[in-house]
Amino acid sequence: VDLIERAARDIINSRNAIALTGAGISVESGIEAFRGSQGLWAKYDPEEYATIQAFIDNPEKVWNMFREVLETIINAKPNPAHYSLAELENMGYLKRVITQNVDGLHQEAGNKNVIEFHGNNRELVCLRCNSRYSMNSFNWMEVIPRCKCTSILKPAVVFFGEPIPWDALTTAQSDARKCDLIMVIGTSAVVSPAREMPVIAKQNGAKVIEINIEETSLTYTTSDYIIKGSSGIVLPGIVNKIKEIQ
Ligand SMILES: [Zn+2]
């Protein structure tokens, strides 16, 4: 059976499909997965740079790492995988994208219903007084942004040791219970709470379609099937097949 066609038919027959995405979907946009051998965490020890305590102890040091990350992310553009998910939402097939990425590329591609588990790179927050600012209102490449209360601002991404935003988590859990199909794209879903989403969906009777380069811990436990390949090729293939069938 052609798995692209199988996925296309499953999506057409679904009433409430959602997608869970991870770093793999943005690799073709030039953003290396943080955990890979070329990833950020190979260069910067996350214990030293990406925990909330590291930021509290030495925000200047963390900001130097962050500038490098933000520069890559800000110059990145959506790839065909992002545009395919936006198209599926426009066609009425995709109700939500739940992403572990902080790059904002789903929204840039045109998706409206996006949950960001790990925050975003568009805002800055003050840990002292909870004020929020737009990233654009600071020249953060030159000067470390400070709040009106003088505290150094933190990017609105979720650091290790920080909780997942509560509304993101509860909405995603509700989506996972209600959906009848979930696509797991570009993620091995080993990090909670992302890993719970396909499991909750499966327990509630949803189909789980995995789109990954390699098999993951979900493949033989949770996924109905895996389409092996890069999401930038597989997803446009599925969208084209849907257009052909419907
Ligand atoms: Zn403040």
PDB file of C-alpha atoms and ligand atoms in Angstrom:
ATOM      1  CA  VAL A   1       0.000   0.000   0.000  1.00  0.00           C
ATOM      2  CA  ASP A   2       1.214   3.487  -0.847  1.00  0.00           C
ATOM      3  CA  LEU A   3       1.521   5.151   2.541  1.00  0.00           C
ATOM      4  CA  ILE A   4       1.189   8.663   1.097  1.00  0.00           C
ATOM      5  CA  GLU A   5      -2.175   7.710  -0.339  1.00  0.00           C
ATOM      6  CA  ARG A   6      -3.159   5.943   2.877  1.00  0.00           C
ATOM      7  CA  ALA A   7      -2.387   9.108   4.858  1.00  0.00           C
ATOM      8  CA  ALA A   8      -4.274  11.260   2.352  1.00  0.00           C
ATOM      9  CA  ARG A   9      -7.371   9.055   2.682  1.00  0.00           C
ATOM     10  CA  ASP A  10      -7.099   8.941   6.481  1.00  0.00           C
ATOM     11  CA  ILE A  11      -6.964  12.753   6.586  1.00  0.00           C
ATOM     12  CA  ILE A  12      -9.911  13.112   4.205  1.00  0.00           C
ATOM     13  CA  ASN A  13     -11.932  10.705   6.363  1.00  0.00           C
ATOM     14  CA  SER A  14     -10.998  12.421   9.631  1.00  0.00           C
ATOM     15  CA  ARG A  15     -13.172  15.008  11.347  1.00  0.00           C
ATOM     16  CA  ASN A  16     -10.683  16.385  13.843  1.00  0.00           C
ATOM     17  CA  ALA A  17      -7.050  16.056  12.796  1.00  0.00           C
ATOM     18  CA  ILE A  18      -4.159  17.680  14.631  1.00  0.00           C
ATOM     19  CA  ALA A  19      -0.373  17.714  14.219  1.00  0.00           C
ATOM     20  CA  LEU A  20       2.482  17.547  16.703  1.00  0.00           C
ATOM     21  CA  THR A  21       5.732  18.960  15.349  1.00  0.00           C
ATOM     22  CA  GLY A  22       9.310  19.084  16.553  1.00  0.00           C
ATOM     23  CA  ALA A  23      12.759  20.231  15.524  1.00  0.00           C
ATOM     24  CA  GLY A  24      12.851  17.895  12.499  1.00  0.00           C
ATOM     25  CA  ILE A  25      10.326  20.004  10.601  1.00  0.00           C
ATOM     26  CA  SER A  26      12.561  23.073  10.801  1.00  0.00           C
ATOM     27  CA  VAL A  27      15.857  21.417   9.831  1.00  0.00           C
ATOM     28  CA  GLU A  28      15.147  22.124   6.154  1.00  0.00           C
ATOM     29  CA  SER A  29      14.700  25.768   7.124  1.00  0.00           C
ATOM     30  CA  GLY A  30      18.303  25.771   8.317  1.00  0.00           C
ATOM     31  CA  ILE A  31      17.617  25.369  12.019  1.00  0.00           C
ATOM     32  CA  GLU A  32      19.671  22.496  13.394  1.00  0.00           C
ATOM     33  CA  ALA A  33      17.970  20.281  15.949  1.00  0.00           C
ATOM     34  CA  PHE A  34      19.290  21.302  19.366  1.00  0.00           C
ATOM     35  CA  ARG A  35      20.034  17.721  20.342  1.00  0.00           C
ATOM     36  CA  GLY A  36      21.899  16.568  17.218  1.00  0.00           C
ATOM     37  CA  SER A  37      25.673  16.276  16.847  1.00  0.00           C
ATOM     38  CA  GLN A  38      25.653  19.654  15.064  1.00  0.00           C
ATOM     39  CA  GLY A  39      23.015  20.993  17.431  1.00  0.00           C
ATOM     40  CA  LEU A  40      23.206  23.794  19.899  1.00  0.00           C
ATOM     41  CA  TRP A  41      23.574  21.488  22.897  1.00  0.00           C
ATOM     42  CA  ALA A  42      26.733  19.957  21.433  1.00  0.00           C
ATOM     43  CA  LYS A  43      28.300  23.408  21.572  1.00  0.00           C
ATOM     44  CA  TYR A  44      26.664  24.843  24.669  1.00  0.00           C
ATOM     45  CA  ASP A  45      26.019  22.604  27.653  1.00  0.00           C
ATOM     46  CA  PRO A  46      22.308  23.056  28.381  1.00  0.00           C
ATOM     47  CA  GLU A  47      23.006  22.706  32.114  1.00  0.00           C
ATOM     48  CA  GLU A  48      25.193  25.748  31.852  1.00  0.00           C
ATOM     49  CA  TYR A  49      23.157  27.798  29.386  1.00  0.00           C
ATOM     50  CA  ALA A  50      19.561  26.700  29.120  1.00  0.00           C
ATOM     51  CA  THR A  51      18.276  26.202  32.631  1.00  0.00           C
ATOM     52  CA  ILE A  52      16.261  28.862  34.356  1.00  0.00           C
ATOM     53  CA  GLN A  53      18.832  28.851  37.163  1.00  0.00           C
ATOM     54  CA  ALA A  54      21.643  29.541  34.664  1.00  0.00           C
ATOM     55  CA  PHE A  55      19.694  32.552  33.440  1.00  0.00           C
ATOM     56  CA  ILE A  56      19.064  33.825  36.961  1.00  0.00           C
ATOM     57  CA  ASP A  57      22.724  33.342  37.926  1.00  0.00           C
ATOM     58  CA  ASN A  58      24.276  34.820  34.806  1.00  0.00           C
ATOM     59  CA  PRO A  59      21.842  36.380  32.326  1.00  0.00           C
ATOM     60  CA  GLU A  60      24.624  38.103  30.344  1.00  0.00           C
ATOM     61  CA  LYS A  61      26.280  34.782  29.556  1.00  0.00           C
ATOM     62  CA  VAL A  62      22.987  33.197  28.508  1.00  0.00           C
ATOM     63  CA  TRP A  63      22.189  36.206  26.332  1.00  0.00           C
ATOM     64  CA  ASN A  64      25.436  35.744  24.406  1.00  0.00           C
ATOM     65  CA  MET A  65      24.381  32.199  23.502  1.00  0.00           C
ATOM     66  CA  PHE A  66      20.878  33.383  22.791  1.00  0.00           C
ATOM     67  CA  ARG A  67      21.959  35.983  20.269  1.00  0.00           C
ATOM     68  CA  GLU A  68      23.525  33.233  18.202  1.00  0.00           C
ATOM     69  CA  VAL A  69      20.343  31.138  18.321  1.00  0.00           C
ATOM     70  CA  LEU A  70      18.035  34.039  17.596  1.00  0.00           C
ATOM     71  CA  GLU A  71      20.059  35.163  14.624  1.00  0.00           C
ATOM     72  CA  THR A  72      19.661  31.739  13.013  1.00  0.00           C
ATOM     73  CA  ILE A  73      15.977  31.518  13.859  1.00  0.00           C
ATOM     74  CA  ILE A  74      15.107  35.020  12.739  1.00  0.00           C
ATOM     75  CA  ASN A  75      16.699  34.534   9.323  1.00  0.00           C
ATOM     76  CA  ALA A  76      14.968  31.180   8.785  1.00  0.00           C
ATOM     77  CA  LYS A  77      12.004  30.877   6.415  1.00  0.00           C
ATOM     78  CA  PRO A  78       9.225  28.279   6.397  1.00  0.00           C
ATOM     79  CA  ASN A  79       9.863  25.237   4.168  1.00  0.00           C
ATOM     80  CA  PRO A  80       7.391  23.108   2.155  1.00  0.00           C
ATOM     81  CA  ALA A  81       6.479  21.111   5.278  1.00  0.00           C
ATOM     82  CA  HIS A  82       5.284  24.249   7.086  1.00  0.00           C
ATOM     83  CA  TYR A  83       3.384  25.449   4.017  1.00  0.00           C
ATOM     84  CA  SER A  84       1.709  22.055   3.623  1.00  0.00           C
ATOM     85  CA  LEU A  85       0.365  22.188   7.179  1.00  0.00           C
ATOM     86  CA  ALA A  86      -0.922  25.720   6.535  1.00  0.00           C
ATOM     87  CA  GLU A  87      -2.630  24.433   3.410  1.00  0.00           C
ATOM     88  CA  LEU A  88      -4.236  21.564   5.327  1.00  0.00           C
ATOM     89  CA  GLU A  89      -5.585  24.066   7.852  1.00  0.00           C
ATOM     90  CA  ASN A  90      -6.952  26.271   5.045  1.00  0.00           C
ATOM     91  CA  MET A  91      -8.596  23.248   3.432  1.00  0.00           C
ATOM     92  CA  GLY A  92     -10.352  22.572   6.736  1.00  0.00           C
ATOM     93  CA  TYR A  93      -8.545  19.318   7.504  1.00  0.00           C
ATOM     94  CA  LEU A  94      -6.162  20.408  10.234  1.00  0.00           C
ATOM     95  CA  LYS A  95      -7.620  21.835  13.453  1.00  0.00           C
ATOM     96  CA  ARG A  96      -4.403  22.538  15.334  1.00  0.00           C
ATOM     97  CA  VAL A  97      -0.627  22.450  15.229  1.00  0.00           C
ATOM     98  CA  ILE A  98       1.044  21.711  18.551  1.00  0.00           C
ATOM     99  CA  THR A  99       4.721  22.504  18.265  1.00  0.00           C
ATOM    100  CA  GLN A 100       7.805  22.099  20.394  1.00  0.00           C
ATOM    101  CA  ASN A 101       9.602  24.672  18.258  1.00  0.00           C
ATOM    102  CA  VAL A 102      10.082  28.307  19.204  1.00  0.00           C
ATOM    103  CA  ASP A 103      10.876  29.559  15.689  1.00  0.00           C
ATOM    104  CA  GLY A 104       7.397  30.842  14.776  1.00  0.00           C
ATOM    105  CA  LEU A 105       7.635  29.266  11.297  1.00  0.00           C
ATOM    106  CA  HIS A 106       4.171  27.656  11.464  1.00  0.00           C
ATOM    107  CA  GLN A 107       2.570  31.062  11.952  1.00  0.00           C
ATOM    108  CA  GLU A 108       4.785  32.582   9.275  1.00  0.00           C
ATOM    109  CA  ALA A 109       3.631  29.869   6.851  1.00  0.00           C
ATOM    110  CA  GLY A 110       0.005  30.780   7.613  1.00  0.00           C
ATOM    111  CA  ASN A 111      -1.229  28.446  10.345  1.00  0.00           C
ATOM    112  CA  LYS A 112      -3.632  30.246  12.686  1.00  0.00           C
ATOM    113  CA  ASN A 113      -4.243  27.575  15.308  1.00  0.00           C
ATOM    114  CA  VAL A 114      -0.839  26.940  16.834  1.00  0.00           C
ATOM    115  CA  ILE A 115       0.052  25.900  20.372  1.00  0.00           C
ATOM    116  CA  GLU A 116       3.665  26.568  21.348  1.00  0.00           C
ATOM    117  CA  PHE A 117       4.720  24.210  24.139  1.00  0.00           C
ATOM    118  CA  HIS A 118       8.082  25.848  24.599  1.00  0.00           C
ATOM    119  CA  GLY A 119       7.140  29.488  24.216  1.00  0.00           C
ATOM    120  CA  ASN A 120       8.225  31.773  21.403  1.00  0.00           C
ATOM    121  CA  ASN A 121      11.005  34.006  20.169  1.00  0.00           C
ATOM    122  CA  ARG A 122       8.788  37.052  19.575  1.00  0.00           C
ATOM    123  CA  GLU A 123       8.521  38.264  23.156  1.00  0.00           C
ATOM    124  CA  LEU A 124      10.607  39.034  26.202  1.00  0.00           C
ATOM    125  CA  VAL A 125       9.448  38.582  29.776  1.00  0.00           C
ATOM    126  CA  CYS A 126      10.554  40.033  33.093  1.00  0.00           C
ATOM    127  CA  LEU A 127      11.061  37.425  35.821  1.00  0.00           C
ATOM    128  CA  ARG A 128      10.737  40.105  38.511  1.00  0.00           C
ATOM    129  CA  CYS A 129       7.548  41.965  37.552  1.00  0.00           C
ATOM    130  CA  ASN A 130       6.050  39.764  34.791  1.00  0.00           C
ATOM    131  CA  SER A 131       6.007  42.565  32.197  1.00  0.00           C
ATOM    132  CA  ARG A 132       6.091  41.386  28.582  1.00  0.00           C
ATOM    133  CA  TYR A 133       7.658  43.168  25.635  1.00  0.00           C
ATOM    134  CA  SER A 134       7.908  42.598  21.919  1.00  0.00           C
ATOM    135  CA  MET A 135      11.343  41.383  20.887  1.00  0.00           C
ATOM    136  CA  ASN A 136      11.311  43.973  18.100  1.00  0.00           C
ATOM    137  CA  SER A 137      11.268  46.863  20.524  1.00  0.00           C
ATOM    138  CA  PHE A 138      14.883  46.202  21.527  1.00  0.00           C
ATOM    139  CA  ASN A 139      18.171  46.251  19.690  1.00  0.00           C
ATOM    140  CA  TRP A 140      19.048  42.956  21.385  1.00  0.00           C
ATOM    141  CA  MET A 141      22.052  42.246  19.155  1.00  0.00           C
ATOM    142  CA  GLU A 142      23.758  45.304  20.652  1.00  0.00           C
ATOM    143  CA  VAL A 143      22.363  45.731  24.143  1.00  0.00           C
ATOM    144  CA  ILE A 144      20.977  43.211  26.621  1.00  0.00           C
ATOM    145  CA  PRO A 145      17.297  44.158  26.990  1.00  0.00           C
ATOM    146  CA  ARG A 146      16.156  45.431  30.368  1.00  0.00           C
ATOM    147  CA  CYS A 147      12.705  45.902  31.832  1.00  0.00           C
ATOM    148  CA  LYS A 148      11.418  49.267  33.034  1.00  0.00           C
ATOM    149  CA  CYS A 149      12.030  47.811  36.519  1.00  0.00           C
ATOM    150  CA  THR A 150      15.759  47.435  35.472  1.00  0.00           C
ATOM    151  CA  SER A 151      15.768  43.613  35.564  1.00  0.00           C
ATOM    152  CA  ILE A 152      17.329  41.827  32.559  1.00  0.00           C
ATOM    153  CA  LEU A 153      14.573  40.450  30.317  1.00  0.00           C
ATOM    154  CA  LYS A 154      14.300  36.786  29.417  1.00  0.00           C
ATOM    155  CA  PRO A 155      13.227  35.532  25.988  1.00  0.00           C
ATOM    156  CA  ALA A 156       9.727  34.035  26.227  1.00  0.00           C
ATOM    157  CA  VAL A 157      11.034  30.573  25.449  1.00  0.00           C
ATOM    158  CA  VAL A 158      10.666  27.879  28.079  1.00  0.00           C
ATOM    159  CA  PHE A 159      14.011  27.134  29.718  1.00  0.00           C
ATOM    160  CA  PHE A 160      14.831  23.791  31.336  1.00  0.00           C
ATOM    161  CA  GLY A 161      13.349  23.904  34.810  1.00  0.00           C
ATOM    162  CA  GLU A 162      10.505  26.189  33.781  1.00  0.00           C
ATOM    163  CA  PRO A 163       6.947  24.887  33.482  1.00  0.00           C
ATOM    164  CA  ILE A 164       5.180  24.510  30.136  1.00  0.00           C
ATOM    165  CA  PRO A 165       2.691  27.415  29.811  1.00  0.00           C
ATOM    166  CA  TRP A 166      -0.461  26.195  31.531  1.00  0.00           C
ATOM    167  CA  ASP A 167      -2.966  27.152  28.845  1.00  0.00           C
ATOM    168  CA  ALA A 168      -0.802  25.573  26.128  1.00  0.00           C
ATOM    169  CA  LEU A 169      -0.643  22.339  28.078  1.00  0.00           C
ATOM    170  CA  THR A 170      -4.338  22.058  28.950  1.00  0.00           C
ATOM    171  CA  THR A 171      -5.515  23.009  25.456  1.00  0.00           C
ATOM    172  CA  ALA A 172      -3.144  20.474  23.882  1.00  0.00           C
ATOM    173  CA  GLN A 173      -4.280  17.714  26.246  1.00  0.00           C
ATOM    174  CA  SER A 174      -7.886  18.475  25.402  1.00  0.00           C
ATOM    175  CA  ASP A 175      -7.058  18.434  21.667  1.00  0.00           C
ATOM    176  CA  ALA A 176      -5.285  15.103  22.041  1.00  0.00           C
ATOM    177  CA  ARG A 177      -8.332  13.564  23.748  1.00  0.00           C
ATOM    178  CA  LYS A 178     -10.783  14.881  21.146  1.00  0.00           C
ATOM    179  CA  CYS A 179      -8.859  14.340  17.922  1.00  0.00           C
ATOM    180  CA  ASP A 180      -9.456  11.353  15.654  1.00  0.00           C
ATOM    181  CA  LEU A 181      -6.112  11.662  13.867  1.00  0.00           C
ATOM    182  CA  ILE A 182      -2.729  12.974  14.943  1.00  0.00           C
ATOM    183  CA  MET A 183       0.295  13.429  12.714  1.00  0.00           C
ATOM    184  CA  VAL A 184       3.594  13.291  14.588  1.00  0.00           C
ATOM    185  CA  ILE A 185       6.097  15.166  12.445  1.00  0.00           C
ATOM    186  CA  GLY A 186       9.824  15.629  12.867  1.00  0.00           C
ATOM    187  CA  THR A 187       9.957  14.596  16.487  1.00  0.00           C
ATOM    188  CA  SER A 188      10.840  11.481  18.425  1.00  0.00           C
ATOM    189  CA  ALA A 189       8.504  12.803  21.104  1.00  0.00           C
ATOM    190  CA  VAL A 190      10.772  11.735  23.950  1.00  0.00           C
ATOM    191  CA  VAL A 191      10.308  14.922  25.955  1.00  0.00           C
ATOM    192  CA  SER A 192       7.228  15.416  28.084  1.00  0.00           C
ATOM    193  CA  PRO A 193       4.625  16.710  27.679  1.00  0.00           C
ATOM    194  CA  ALA A 194       4.946  16.266  23.907  1.00  0.00           C
ATOM    195  CA  ARG A 195       5.337  12.505  24.242  1.00  0.00           C
ATOM    196  CA  GLU A 196       1.989  12.255  26.009  1.00  0.00           C
ATOM    197  CA  MET A 197       0.027  13.749  23.105  1.00  0.00           C
ATOM    198  CA  PRO A 198       0.127  10.809  20.672  1.00  0.00           C
ATOM    199  CA  VAL A 199      -0.384   8.403  23.562  1.00  0.00           C
ATOM    200  CA  ILE A 200      -3.481  10.228  24.836  1.00  0.00           C
ATOM    201  CA  ALA A 201      -4.795  10.427  21.262  1.00  0.00           C
ATOM    202  CA  LYS A 202      -4.221   6.702  20.699  1.00  0.00           C
ATOM    203  CA  GLN A 203      -5.931   5.783  23.978  1.00  0.00           C
ATOM    204  CA  ASN A 204      -8.958   7.743  22.825  1.00  0.00           C
ATOM    205  CA  GLY A 205      -9.160   5.931  19.507  1.00  0.00           C
ATOM    206  CA  ALA A 206      -7.297   8.306  17.194  1.00  0.00           C
ATOM    207  CA  LYS A 207      -5.093   7.223  14.309  1.00  0.00           C
ATOM    208  CA  VAL A 208      -1.427   8.079  14.818  1.00  0.00           C
ATOM    209  CA  ILE A 209       0.553   8.801  11.651  1.00  0.00           C
ATOM    210  CA  GLU A 210       4.252   9.281  12.148  1.00  0.00           C
ATOM    211  CA  ILE A 211       6.348  11.233   9.630  1.00  0.00           C
ATOM    212  CA  ASN A 212      10.000  10.929  10.580  1.00  0.00           C
ATOM    213  CA  ILE A 213      13.355  10.222   8.976  1.00  0.00           C
ATOM    214  CA  GLU A 214      13.925   7.294  11.302  1.00  0.00           C
ATOM    215  CA  GLU A 215      11.883   5.044  13.540  1.00  0.00           C
ATOM    216  CA  THR A 216      11.314   6.337  17.055  1.00  0.00           C
ATOM    217  CA  SER A 217      10.087   4.956  20.355  1.00  0.00           C
ATOM    218  CA  LEU A 218       6.553   5.678  19.100  1.00  0.00           C
ATOM    219  CA  THR A 219       6.895   3.578  15.964  1.00  0.00           C
ATOM    220  CA  TYR A 220       6.012   0.130  17.327  1.00  0.00           C
ATOM    221  CA  THR A 221       4.119   1.225  20.410  1.00  0.00           C
ATOM    222  CA  THR A 222       1.820   4.047  19.400  1.00  0.00           C
ATOM    223  CA  SER A 223       1.983   4.841  15.685  1.00  0.00           C
ATOM    224  CA  ASP A 224      -0.436   3.160  13.281  1.00  0.00           C
ATOM    225  CA  TYR A 225       2.218   3.573  10.628  1.00  0.00           C
ATOM    226  CA  ILE A 226       5.333   5.583   9.886  1.00  0.00           C
ATOM    227  CA  ILE A 227       6.075   7.370   6.628  1.00  0.00           C
ATOM    228  CA  LYS A 228       9.849   7.517   6.596  1.00  0.00           C
ATOM    229  CA  GLY A 229      11.269  10.559   4.939  1.00  0.00           C
ATOM    230  CA  SER A 230      11.800  14.257   5.269  1.00  0.00           C
ATOM    231  CA  SER A 231       8.631  16.170   6.098  1.00  0.00           C
ATOM    232  CA  GLY A 232       9.471  18.703   3.374  1.00  0.00           C
ATOM    233  CA  ILE A 233       8.865  15.965   0.801  1.00  0.00           C
ATOM    234  CA  VAL A 234       6.276  13.748   2.503  1.00  0.00           C
ATOM    235  CA  LEU A 235       3.792  16.483   3.496  1.00  0.00           C
ATOM    236  CA  PRO A 236       3.551  18.157   0.060  1.00  0.00           C
ATOM    237  CA  GLY A 237       3.064  14.630  -1.338  1.00  0.00           C
ATOM    238  CA  ILE A 238       0.119  14.055   0.995  1.00  0.00           C
ATOM    239  CA  VAL A 239      -1.451  17.441   0.164  1.00  0.00           C
ATOM    240  CA  ASN A 240      -1.153  16.761  -3.570  1.00  0.00           C
ATOM    241  CA  LYS A 241      -2.714  13.342  -3.123  1.00  0.00           C
ATOM    242  CA  ILE A 242      -5.619  14.822  -1.157  1.00  0.00           C
ATOM    243  CA  LYS A 243      -6.273  17.309  -3.974  1.00  0.00           C
ATOM    244  CA  GLU A 244      -6.161  14.474  -6.475  1.00  0.00           C
ATOM    245  CA  ILE A 245      -8.600  12.261  -4.552  1.00  0.00           C
ATOM    246  CA  GLN A 246     -11.174  14.690  -3.243  1.00  0.00           C
TER     247      GLN A 246
HETATM  248 ZN    ZN B   1      10.309  44.059  35.293  1.00  0.00          ZN
END
